[in-house]
PDB file of C-alpha atoms in Angstrom:
ATOM      1  CA  UNK A   1       0.000   0.000   0.000  1.00  0.00           C
ATOM      2  CA  UNK A   2       1.059   3.586  -0.569  1.00  0.00           C
ATOM      3  CA  UNK A   3       2.621   5.444   2.339  1.00  0.00           C
ATOM      4  CA  UNK A   4       2.386   8.946   0.906  1.00  0.00           C
ATOM      5  CA  UNK A   5      -0.563  11.326   0.810  1.00  0.00           C
ATOM      6  CA  UNK A   6      -2.808  10.993  -2.238  1.00  0.00           C
ATOM      7  CA  UNK A   7      -1.666  13.789  -4.578  1.00  0.00           C
ATOM      8  CA  UNK A   8      -5.133  14.308  -6.065  1.00  0.00           C
ATOM      9  CA  UNK A   9      -6.576  15.462  -2.716  1.00  0.00           C
ATOM     10  CA  UNK A  10      -5.586  18.913  -1.512  1.00  0.00           C
ATOM     11  CA  UNK A  11      -5.115  19.776   2.170  1.00  0.00           C
ATOM     12  CA  UNK A  12      -8.381  21.738   2.106  1.00  0.00           C
ATOM     13  CA  UNK A  13     -10.234  18.781   0.602  1.00  0.00           C
ATOM     14  CA  UNK A  14      -8.639  16.451   3.148  1.00  0.00           C
ATOM     15  CA  UNK A  15      -9.863  18.783   5.903  1.00  0.00           C
ATOM     16  CA  UNK A  16     -13.380  18.712   4.432  1.00  0.00           C
ATOM     17  CA  UNK A  17     -13.300  14.918   4.293  1.00  0.00           C
ATOM     18  CA  UNK A  18     -12.030  14.779   7.900  1.00  0.00           C
ATOM     19  CA  UNK A  19     -14.998  16.939   8.948  1.00  0.00           C
ATOM     20  CA  UNK A  20     -17.385  14.619   7.097  1.00  0.00           C
ATOM     21  CA  UNK A  21     -15.855  11.671   8.949  1.00  0.00           C
ATOM     22  CA  UNK A  22     -16.148  13.576  12.267  1.00  0.00           C
ATOM     23  CA  UNK A  23     -19.852  14.262  11.707  1.00  0.00           C
ATOM     24  CA  UNK A  24     -20.585  10.728  10.562  1.00  0.00           C
ATOM     25  CA  UNK A  25     -18.734   9.256  13.538  1.00  0.00           C
ATOM     26  CA  UNK A  26     -20.722  11.448  15.956  1.00  0.00           C
ATOM     27  CA  UNK A  27     -24.011  10.492  14.271  1.00  0.00           C
ATOM     28  CA  UNK A  28     -23.149   6.793  14.331  1.00  0.00           C
ATOM     29  CA  UNK A  29     -22.096   6.846  17.987  1.00  0.00           C
ATOM     30  CA  UNK A  30     -25.356   8.603  18.921  1.00  0.00           C
ATOM     31  CA  UNK A  31     -27.425   6.100  16.936  1.00  0.00           C
ATOM     32  CA  UNK A  32     -25.570   3.158  18.471  1.00  0.00           C
ATOM     33  CA  UNK A  33     -26.101   4.542  21.974  1.00  0.00           C
ATOM     34  CA  UNK A  34     -29.837   5.001  21.378  1.00  0.00           C
ATOM     35  CA  UNK A  35     -30.278   1.516  19.930  1.00  0.00           C
ATOM     36  CA  UNK A  36     -28.363  -0.070  22.807  1.00  0.00           C
ATOM     37  CA  UNK A  37     -30.572   1.790  25.281  1.00  0.00           C
ATOM     38  CA  UNK A  38     -33.705   0.674  23.430  1.00  0.00           C
ATOM     39  CA  UNK A  39     -32.544  -2.934  23.427  1.00  0.00           C
ATOM     40  CA  UNK A  40     -31.662  -2.799  27.120  1.00  0.00           C
ATOM     41  CA  UNK A  41     -35.057  -1.386  28.140  1.00  0.00           C
ATOM     42  CA  UNK A  42     -37.684  -1.664  25.374  1.00  0.00           C
ATOM     43  CA  UNK A  43     -40.134   1.215  25.687  1.00  0.00           C
ATOM     44  CA  UNK A  44     -43.850   0.571  25.692  1.00  0.00           C
ATOM     45  CA  UNK A  45     -43.637  -3.180  26.217  1.00  0.00           C
ATOM     46  CA  UNK A  46     -44.789  -3.540  29.818  1.00  0.00           C
ATOM     47  CA  UNK A  47     -45.874  -7.128  29.426  1.00  0.00           C
ATOM     48  CA  UNK A  48     -46.364  -9.585  26.590  1.00  0.00           C
ATOM     49  CA  UNK A  49     -49.902 -10.958  26.634  1.00  0.00           C
ATOM     50  CA  UNK A  50     -50.049 -13.470  23.799  1.00  0.00           C
ATOM     51  CA  UNK A  51     -48.001 -15.166  21.095  1.00  0.00           C
ATOM     52  CA  UNK A  52     -48.758 -12.454  18.509  1.00  0.00           C
ATOM     53  CA  UNK A  53     -47.476  -9.709  20.803  1.00  0.00           C
ATOM     54  CA  UNK A  54     -44.513 -11.907  21.685  1.00  0.00           C
ATOM     55  CA  UNK A  55     -43.747 -12.333  17.973  1.00  0.00           C
ATOM     56  CA  UNK A  56     -44.058  -8.597  17.371  1.00  0.00           C
ATOM     57  CA  UNK A  57     -41.676  -7.869  20.259  1.00  0.00           C
ATOM     58  CA  UNK A  58     -39.155 -10.396  18.928  1.00  0.00           C
ATOM     59  CA  UNK A  59     -39.364  -8.959  15.411  1.00  0.00           C
ATOM     60  CA  UNK A  60     -38.781  -5.433  16.732  1.00  0.00           C
ATOM     61  CA  UNK A  61     -35.759  -6.622  18.728  1.00  0.00           C
ATOM     62  CA  UNK A  62     -34.382  -8.458  15.700  1.00  0.00           C
ATOM     63  CA  UNK A  63     -34.755  -5.347  13.553  1.00  0.00           C
ATOM     64  CA  UNK A  64     -33.024  -3.227  16.188  1.00  0.00           C
ATOM     65  CA  UNK A  65     -30.176  -5.736  16.446  1.00  0.00           C
ATOM     66  CA  UNK A  66     -29.737  -5.719  12.672  1.00  0.00           C
ATOM     67  CA  UNK A  67     -29.704  -1.917  12.643  1.00  0.00           C
ATOM     68  CA  UNK A  68     -27.198  -1.867  15.522  1.00  0.00           C
ATOM     69  CA  UNK A  69     -24.898  -4.232  13.638  1.00  0.00           C
ATOM     70  CA  UNK A  70     -25.108  -2.071  10.505  1.00  0.00           C
ATOM     71  CA  UNK A  71     -24.258   1.087  12.454  1.00  0.00           C
ATOM     72  CA  UNK A  72     -21.368  -0.637  14.230  1.00  0.00           C
ATOM     73  CA  UNK A  73     -20.006  -1.875  10.889  1.00  0.00           C
ATOM     74  CA  UNK A  74     -20.221   1.619   9.439  1.00  0.00           C
ATOM     75  CA  UNK A  75     -18.502   3.098  12.516  1.00  0.00           C
ATOM     76  CA  UNK A  76     -15.716   0.558  12.056  1.00  0.00           C
ATOM     77  CA  UNK A  77     -15.315   1.715   8.432  1.00  0.00           C
ATOM     78  CA  UNK A  78     -15.173   5.376   9.529  1.00  0.00           C
ATOM     79  CA  UNK A  79     -12.507   4.578  12.137  1.00  0.00           C
ATOM     80  CA  UNK A  80     -10.555   2.611   9.532  1.00  0.00           C
ATOM     81  CA  UNK A  81     -10.712   5.633   7.193  1.00  0.00           C
ATOM     82  CA  UNK A  82      -9.280   7.788   9.998  1.00  0.00           C
ATOM     83  CA  UNK A  83      -6.415   5.306  10.441  1.00  0.00           C
ATOM     84  CA  UNK A  84      -5.767   5.445   6.699  1.00  0.00           C
ATOM     85  CA  UNK A  85      -5.723   9.250   6.876  1.00  0.00           C
ATOM     86  CA  UNK A  86      -3.088   9.130   9.619  1.00  0.00           C
ATOM     87  CA  UNK A  87      -0.961   6.613   7.725  1.00  0.00           C
ATOM     88  CA  UNK A  88      -1.226   8.492   4.418  1.00  0.00           C
ATOM     89  CA  UNK A  89      -3.113   5.699   2.628  1.00  0.00           C
ATOM     90  CA  UNK A  90      -6.472   7.502   2.649  1.00  0.00           C
ATOM     91  CA  UNK A  91      -8.062   8.084  -0.733  1.00  0.00           C
ATOM     92  CA  UNK A  92      -6.406   5.118  -2.429  1.00  0.00           C
ATOM     93  CA  UNK A  93      -8.102   1.853  -3.337  1.00  0.00           C
ATOM     94  CA  UNK A  94      -7.036  -0.981  -1.043  1.00  0.00           C
ATOM     95  CA  UNK A  95      -7.113  -3.388  -4.000  1.00  0.00           C
ATOM     96  CA  UNK A  96      -5.338  -1.545  -6.829  1.00  0.00           C
ATOM     97  CA  UNK A  97      -3.782   1.447  -4.978  1.00  0.00           C
ATOM     98  CA  UNK A  98      -5.284   3.865  -7.520  1.00  0.00           C
ATOM     99  CA  UNK A  99      -6.737   7.160  -6.245  1.00  0.00           C
ATOM    100  CA  UNK A 100     -10.405   7.068  -5.295  1.00  0.00           C
ATOM    101  CA  UNK A 101     -12.182   9.976  -7.041  1.00  0.00           C
ATOM    102  CA  UNK A 102     -12.866  12.972  -4.790  1.00  0.00           C
ATOM    103  CA  UNK A 103     -16.608  12.869  -5.568  1.00  0.00           C
ATOM    104  CA  UNK A 104     -16.808   9.301  -4.271  1.00  0.00           C
ATOM    105  CA  UNK A 105     -14.942  10.277  -1.103  1.00  0.00           C
ATOM    106  CA  UNK A 106     -17.233  13.256  -0.592  1.00  0.00           C
ATOM    107  CA  UNK A 107     -20.271  10.962  -0.882  1.00  0.00           C
ATOM    108  CA  UNK A 108     -18.701   8.127   1.141  1.00  0.00           C
ATOM    109  CA  UNK A 109     -15.665   9.464   3.020  1.00  0.00           C
ATOM    110  CA  UNK A 110     -15.113   5.988   4.493  1.00  0.00           C
ATOM    111  CA  UNK A 111     -14.750   4.422   1.018  1.00  0.00           C
ATOM    112  CA  UNK A 112     -11.811   2.059   0.835  1.00  0.00           C
ATOM    113  CA  UNK A 113     -12.265   0.772  -2.719  1.00  0.00           C
ATOM    114  CA  UNK A 114     -12.486   2.470  -6.093  1.00  0.00           C
ATOM    115  CA  UNK A 115     -15.796   2.069  -7.923  1.00  0.00           C
ATOM    116  CA  UNK A 116     -14.493  -0.783 -10.076  1.00  0.00           C
ATOM    117  CA  UNK A 117     -13.410  -2.848  -7.081  1.00  0.00           C
ATOM    118  CA  UNK A 118     -16.482  -1.889  -5.026  1.00  0.00           C
ATOM    119  CA  UNK A 119     -18.742  -3.100  -7.857  1.00  0.00           C
ATOM    120  CA  UNK A 120     -16.762  -6.350  -8.121  1.00  0.00           C
ATOM    121  CA  UNK A 121     -17.072  -6.889  -4.354  1.00  0.00           C
ATOM    122  CA  UNK A 122     -20.822  -6.226  -4.459  1.00  0.00           C
ATOM    123  CA  UNK A 123     -21.283  -8.719  -7.315  1.00  0.00           C
ATOM    124  CA  UNK A 124     -19.323 -11.344  -5.400  1.00  0.00           C
ATOM    125  CA  UNK A 125     -21.307 -10.646  -2.197  1.00  0.00           C
ATOM    126  CA  UNK A 126     -24.881  -9.853  -3.318  1.00  0.00           C
ATOM    127  CA  UNK A 127     -26.325 -10.558   0.140  1.00  0.00           C
ATOM    128  CA  UNK A 128     -23.228  -9.541   2.055  1.00  0.00           C
ATOM    129  CA  UNK A 129     -22.564  -6.867   4.594  1.00  0.00           C
ATOM    130  CA  UNK A 130     -20.831  -3.597   3.690  1.00  0.00           C
ATOM    131  CA  UNK A 131     -17.129  -3.843   2.948  1.00  0.00           C
ATOM    132  CA  UNK A 132     -15.192  -3.923   6.193  1.00  0.00           C
ATOM    133  CA  UNK A 133     -11.585  -3.363   6.992  1.00  0.00           C
ATOM    134  CA  UNK A 134      -9.749  -6.424   8.225  1.00  0.00           C
TER     135      UNK A 134
END
């Protein structure tokens, strides 16, 4: 992997992308906190009266757990992007080491793959989770 800053991203653009990552990290942490609180003490479910209500409560919990996992995965990607910024690898595809276009980074500042490799990953994992750092 490259160990120098991506030449196609200026310092001002890097600062903008860092701010986008900051905001997304704060939003994700808040969402994770709220979901964990909801799972710990479900609101409005004082007692389950029958199997239908029990099924509804289980479905709601399952949905919340799925959402929590998605948010945690995205937070992991944001933190990985921050690590790549510190190391100088940010903005380069982890597969081919080519620069990731600025527009893609502005839309998804945590992006770790160029569009070509992201599309290939999505085709290989049609039901898979978002790309995660290892």
